[in-house]
mmCIF file of C-alpha atoms in Angstrom:
data_model
loop_
_atom_site.group_PDB
_atom_site.id
_atom_site.type_symbol
_atom_site.label_atom_id
_atom_site.label_comp_id
_atom_site.label_asym_id
_atom_site.label_seq_id
_atom_site.Cartn_x
_atom_site.Cartn_y
_atom_site.Cartn_z
ATOM 1 C CA UNK A 1 11.121 -5.181 -8.404
ATOM 2 C CA UNK A 2 9.825 -7.881 -5.956
ATOM 3 C CA UNK A 3 9.885 -11.533 -6.808
ATOM 4 C CA UNK A 4 6.952 -13.022 -8.536
ATOM 5 C CA UNK A 5 6.469 -15.352 -5.583
ATOM 6 C CA UNK A 6 6.841 -12.690 -2.917
ATOM 7 C CA UNK A 7 3.991 -12.956 -0.621
ATOM 8 C CA UNK A 8 3.645 -9.081 -0.184
ATOM 9 C CA UNK A 9 3.614 -8.778 -3.759
ATOM 10 C CA UNK A 10 0.978 -11.116 -4.277
ATOM 11 C CA UNK A 11 -1.190 -9.721 -1.497
ATOM 12 C CA UNK A 12 -0.810 -6.289 -2.878
ATOM 13 C CA UNK A 13 -1.769 -7.301 -6.387
ATOM 14 C CA UNK A 14 -4.978 -8.649 -4.706
ATOM 15 C CA UNK A 15 -6.251 -5.271 -3.268
ATOM 16 C CA UNK A 16 -9.219 -4.214 -4.958
ATOM 17 C CA UNK A 17 -9.231 -1.104 -6.993
ATOM 18 C CA UNK A 18 -12.295 0.755 -8.562
ATOM 19 C CA UNK A 19 -12.635 0.085 -12.516
ATOM 20 C CA UNK A 20 -15.154 1.324 -14.983
ATOM 21 C CA UNK A 21 -16.118 -0.758 -17.843
ATOM 22 C CA UNK A 22 -16.010 0.738 -21.279
ATOM 23 C CA UNK A 23 -17.743 -1.876 -22.886
ATOM 24 C CA UNK A 24 -20.660 -4.213 -22.440
ATOM 25 C CA UNK A 25 -19.137 -7.676 -21.699
ATOM 26 C CA UNK A 26 -21.343 -10.698 -21.763
ATOM 27 C CA UNK A 27 -21.325 -13.254 -18.996
ATOM 28 C CA UNK A 28 -19.024 -10.983 -16.452
ATOM 29 C CA UNK A 29 -22.191 -9.709 -14.379
ATOM 30 C CA UNK A 30 -20.912 -12.076 -11.382
ATOM 31 C CA UNK A 31 -18.217 -9.249 -10.779
ATOM 32 C CA UNK A 32 -21.061 -6.591 -9.971
ATOM 33 C CA UNK A 33 -23.135 -9.463 -8.082
ATOM 34 C CA UNK A 34 -25.315 -10.176 -11.049
ATOM 35 C CA UNK A 35 -24.729 -13.838 -11.614
ATOM 36 C CA UNK A 36 -25.060 -14.904 -14.983
ATOM 37 C CA UNK A 37 -25.793 -11.455 -16.375
ATOM 38 C CA UNK A 38 -23.970 -9.228 -18.414
ATOM 39 C CA UNK A 39 -21.424 -6.363 -17.454
ATOM 40 C CA UNK A 40 -23.095 -3.340 -18.779
ATOM 41 C CA UNK A 41 -21.196 -0.315 -20.145
ATOM 42 C CA UNK A 42 -19.995 2.258 -17.571
ATOM 43 C CA UNK A 43 -20.528 -0.118 -14.649
ATOM 44 C CA UNK A 44 -18.054 0.708 -11.745
ATOM 45 C CA UNK A 45 -16.840 -2.221 -9.844
ATOM 46 C CA UNK A 46 -13.794 -3.147 -7.524
ATOM 47 C CA UNK A 47 -11.934 -5.660 -8.587
ATOM 48 C CA UNK A 48 -8.236 -7.164 -7.679
ATOM 49 C CA UNK A 49 -5.529 -4.956 -8.924
ATOM 50 C CA UNK A 50 -3.919 -7.514 -11.352
ATOM 51 C CA UNK A 51 -7.334 -8.164 -12.867
ATOM 52 C CA UNK A 52 -8.027 -4.365 -13.347
ATOM 53 C CA UNK A 53 -4.571 -3.873 -14.900
ATOM 54 C CA UNK A 54 -4.927 -6.744 -17.111
ATOM 55 C CA UNK A 55 -8.339 -5.582 -18.518
ATOM 56 C CA UNK A 56 -7.196 -1.821 -18.817
ATOM 57 C CA UNK A 57 -4.318 -2.994 -21.173
ATOM 58 C CA UNK A 58 -6.467 -5.405 -23.300
ATOM 59 C CA UNK A 59 -8.042 -3.983 -26.366
ATOM 60 C CA UNK A 60 -10.191 -6.613 -27.895
ATOM 61 C CA UNK A 61 -10.643 -6.345 -31.498
ATOM 62 C CA UNK A 62 -8.647 -2.893 -31.690
ATOM 63 C CA UNK A 63 -11.405 -1.159 -29.722
ATOM 64 C CA UNK A 64 -10.978 0.830 -26.460
ATOM 65 C CA UNK A 65 -9.868 -0.762 -23.239
ATOM 66 C CA UNK A 66 -12.428 -3.099 -21.599
ATOM 67 C CA UNK A 67 -11.975 -1.067 -18.290
ATOM 68 C CA UNK A 68 -10.424 2.114 -17.213
ATOM 69 C CA UNK A 69 -8.677 1.812 -13.887
ATOM 70 C CA UNK A 70 -9.505 4.690 -11.084
ATOM 71 C CA UNK A 71 -7.553 5.568 -8.319
ATOM 72 C CA UNK A 72 -8.121 3.447 -5.268
ATOM 73 C CA UNK A 73 -9.566 5.140 -2.136
ATOM 74 C CA UNK A 74 -6.562 4.475 -0.230
ATOM 75 C CA UNK A 75 -4.782 6.835 -2.564
ATOM 76 C CA UNK A 76 -7.523 9.329 -2.976
ATOM 77 C CA UNK A 77 -6.952 13.283 -2.725
ATOM 78 C CA UNK A 78 -8.307 13.219 0.723
ATOM 79 C CA UNK A 79 -5.580 10.816 1.819
ATOM 80 C CA UNK A 80 -2.747 12.498 0.159
ATOM 81 C CA UNK A 81 -3.869 15.712 1.835
ATOM 82 C CA UNK A 82 -3.848 14.216 5.170
ATOM 83 C CA UNK A 83 -0.358 12.597 4.484
ATOM 84 C CA UNK A 84 0.799 16.234 3.531
ATOM 85 C CA UNK A 85 -0.553 17.527 6.851
ATOM 86 C CA UNK A 86 0.756 15.066 9.247
ATOM 87 C CA UNK A 87 1.825 11.740 7.864
ATOM 88 C CA UNK A 88 2.253 10.273 11.416
ATOM 89 C CA UNK A 89 -1.283 10.541 12.305
ATOM 90 C CA UNK A 90 -2.698 8.578 9.258
ATOM 91 C CA UNK A 91 -3.455 4.949 9.962
ATOM 92 C CA UNK A 92 -2.106 3.495 6.749
ATOM 93 C CA UNK A 93 -3.115 -0.066 7.793
ATOM 94 C CA UNK A 94 -6.619 0.627 7.771
ATOM 95 C CA UNK A 95 -6.461 2.124 4.361
ATOM 96 C CA UNK A 96 -4.679 -0.797 2.860
ATOM 97 C CA UNK A 97 -2.412 -3.312 4.511
ATOM 98 C CA UNK A 98 0.311 -3.015 1.792
ATOM 99 C CA UNK A 99 -0.252 0.754 1.475
ATOM 100 C CA UNK A 100 3.349 1.557 0.139
ATOM 101 C CA UNK A 101 3.172 -1.447 -2.288
ATOM 102 C CA UNK A 102 -0.201 -0.171 -3.644
ATOM 103 C CA UNK A 103 1.250 3.070 -4.197
ATOM 104 C CA UNK A 104 4.180 1.761 -6.147
ATOM 105 C CA UNK A 105 2.086 -0.626 -8.275
ATOM 106 C CA UNK A 106 -0.316 2.565 -8.876
ATOM 107 C CA UNK A 107 2.516 4.771 -9.815
ATOM 108 C CA UNK A 108 3.442 2.085 -12.419
ATOM 109 C CA UNK A 109 0.180 2.575 -14.043
ATOM 110 C CA UNK A 110 -0.594 6.274 -13.603
ATOM 111 C CA UNK A 111 1.676 9.538 -13.737
ATOM 112 C CA UNK A 112 1.050 11.267 -10.685
ATOM 113 C CA UNK A 113 3.976 13.413 -9.727
ATOM 114 C CA UNK A 114 2.342 14.801 -6.641
ATOM 115 C CA UNK A 115 1.589 11.374 -5.227
ATOM 116 C CA UNK A 116 5.282 10.492 -5.800
ATOM 117 C CA UNK A 117 6.293 13.446 -3.643
ATOM 118 C CA UNK A 118 3.735 13.022 -1.117
ATOM 119 C CA UNK A 119 4.386 9.119 -0.487
ATOM 120 C CA UNK A 120 8.210 9.775 -0.620
ATOM 121 C CA UNK A 121 7.938 12.566 1.985
ATOM 122 C CA UNK A 122 5.327 10.594 4.038
ATOM 123 C CA UNK A 123 7.553 7.333 4.197
ATOM 124 C CA UNK A 124 10.618 9.441 5.248
ATOM 125 C CA UNK A 125 8.948 11.218 8.080
ATOM 126 C CA UNK A 126 7.286 8.023 9.307
ATOM 127 C CA UNK A 127 10.396 6.016 8.939
ATOM 128 C CA UNK A 128 12.084 8.524 11.331
ATOM 129 C CA UNK A 129 9.362 8.112 13.891
ATOM 130 C CA UNK A 130 9.462 4.214 13.468
ATOM 131 C CA UNK A 131 13.223 4.281 14.030
ATOM 132 C CA UNK A 132 12.586 6.265 17.224
ATOM 133 C CA UNK A 133 10.060 3.899 18.564
ATOM 134 C CA UNK A 134 12.259 0.885 17.553
ATOM 135 C CA UNK A 135 15.069 2.073 19.532
ATOM 136 C CA UNK A 136 13.247 3.319 22.588
ATOM 137 C CA UNK A 137 11.507 0.500 24.169
ATOM 138 C CA UNK A 138 9.109 2.540 26.177
ATOM 139 C CA UNK A 139 7.978 4.316 23.308
ATOM 140 C CA UNK A 140 6.469 1.291 21.642
ATOM 141 C CA UNK A 141 4.568 0.685 24.898
ATOM 142 C CA UNK A 142 3.031 4.129 25.621
ATOM 143 C CA UNK A 143 1.760 6.776 23.494
ATOM 144 C CA UNK A 144 3.332 5.092 20.592
ATOM 145 C CA UNK A 145 1.261 1.963 20.306
ATOM 146 C CA UNK A 146 -1.345 3.760 18.584
ATOM 147 C CA UNK A 147 1.018 4.939 15.639
ATOM 148 C CA UNK A 148 2.506 1.439 15.605
ATOM 149 C CA UNK A 149 -0.751 -0.419 15.032
ATOM 150 C CA UNK A 150 -1.344 1.865 12.062
ATOM 151 C CA UNK A 151 1.926 0.895 10.315
ATOM 152 C CA UNK A 152 1.538 -0.786 6.781
ATOM 153 C CA UNK A 153 3.668 -4.058 6.097
ATOM 154 C CA UNK A 154 6.661 -2.425 4.647
ATOM 155 C CA UNK A 155 6.641 -0.206 7.855
ATOM 156 C CA UNK A 156 6.042 -3.159 10.054
ATOM 157 C CA UNK A 157 9.247 -4.795 8.429
ATOM 158 C CA UNK A 158 11.291 -1.625 8.722
ATOM 159 C CA UNK A 159 10.397 -1.652 12.619
ATOM 160 C CA UNK A 160 11.297 -5.127 13.036
ATOM 161 C CA UNK A 161 14.669 -4.480 11.402
ATOM 162 C CA UNK A 162 15.321 -1.393 13.508
ATOM 163 C CA UNK A 163 14.210 -2.975 16.722
ATOM 164 C CA UNK A 164 16.505 -6.095 15.972
ATOM 165 C CA UNK A 165 19.341 -3.848 15.285
ATOM 166 C CA UNK A 166 19.025 -1.825 18.526
ATOM 167 C CA UNK A 167 18.697 -5.014 20.709
ATOM 168 C CA UNK A 168 21.790 -6.575 18.868
ATOM 169 C CA UNK A 169 23.582 -3.200 19.568
ATOM 170 C CA UNK A 170 22.525 -3.490 23.283
ATOM 171 C CA UNK A 171 23.830 -7.030 23.448
ATOM 172 C CA UNK A 172 26.893 -6.165 21.750
ATOM 173 C CA UNK A 173 27.434 -3.153 24.223
ATOM 174 C CA UNK A 174 26.813 -5.269 27.230
ATOM 175 C CA UNK A 175 29.360 -7.774 26.097
ATOM 176 C CA UNK A 176 32.063 -5.076 25.408
ATOM 177 C CA UNK A 177 31.648 -3.632 28.974
ATOM 178 C CA UNK A 178 32.406 -7.095 30.354
ATOM 179 C CA UNK A 179 35.737 -7.259 28.642
#
């Protein structure tokens, strides 16, 4: 679990997710662009994940939850199918800058066995490609540049770590040859 003060966690929790209001709520119309109005039952809005989670678990007066969380578009069945087909071709950054963080947070709230498998498999396949680009300096400049632009923040951190490791290894090997 990430720290409460971790910037990536804060940015992940700020990503918008679709929610459907299950009750009429006075004064919350501004969430739907209706300033000063009420939020009507069955209205679908996109709100930050942290707020959606809080509203989904709250049960005012022992009634039904205020909202139901829906899966975000970044984790829709269409995206999961694309990841199953070829994870290296999916631009995760365009879907959500913190794609894997969003996936982990959503999986804390939903039981989605298929999503766990697809995201794990996609990460493993993409990690191998990331390591290849990090260790091969020409790969990051040529045809791999498009792939690298589509990395989410977790993958970018992985790329930096692998690149720095490869660079340190080359320096060490150069020093060993001099001895």
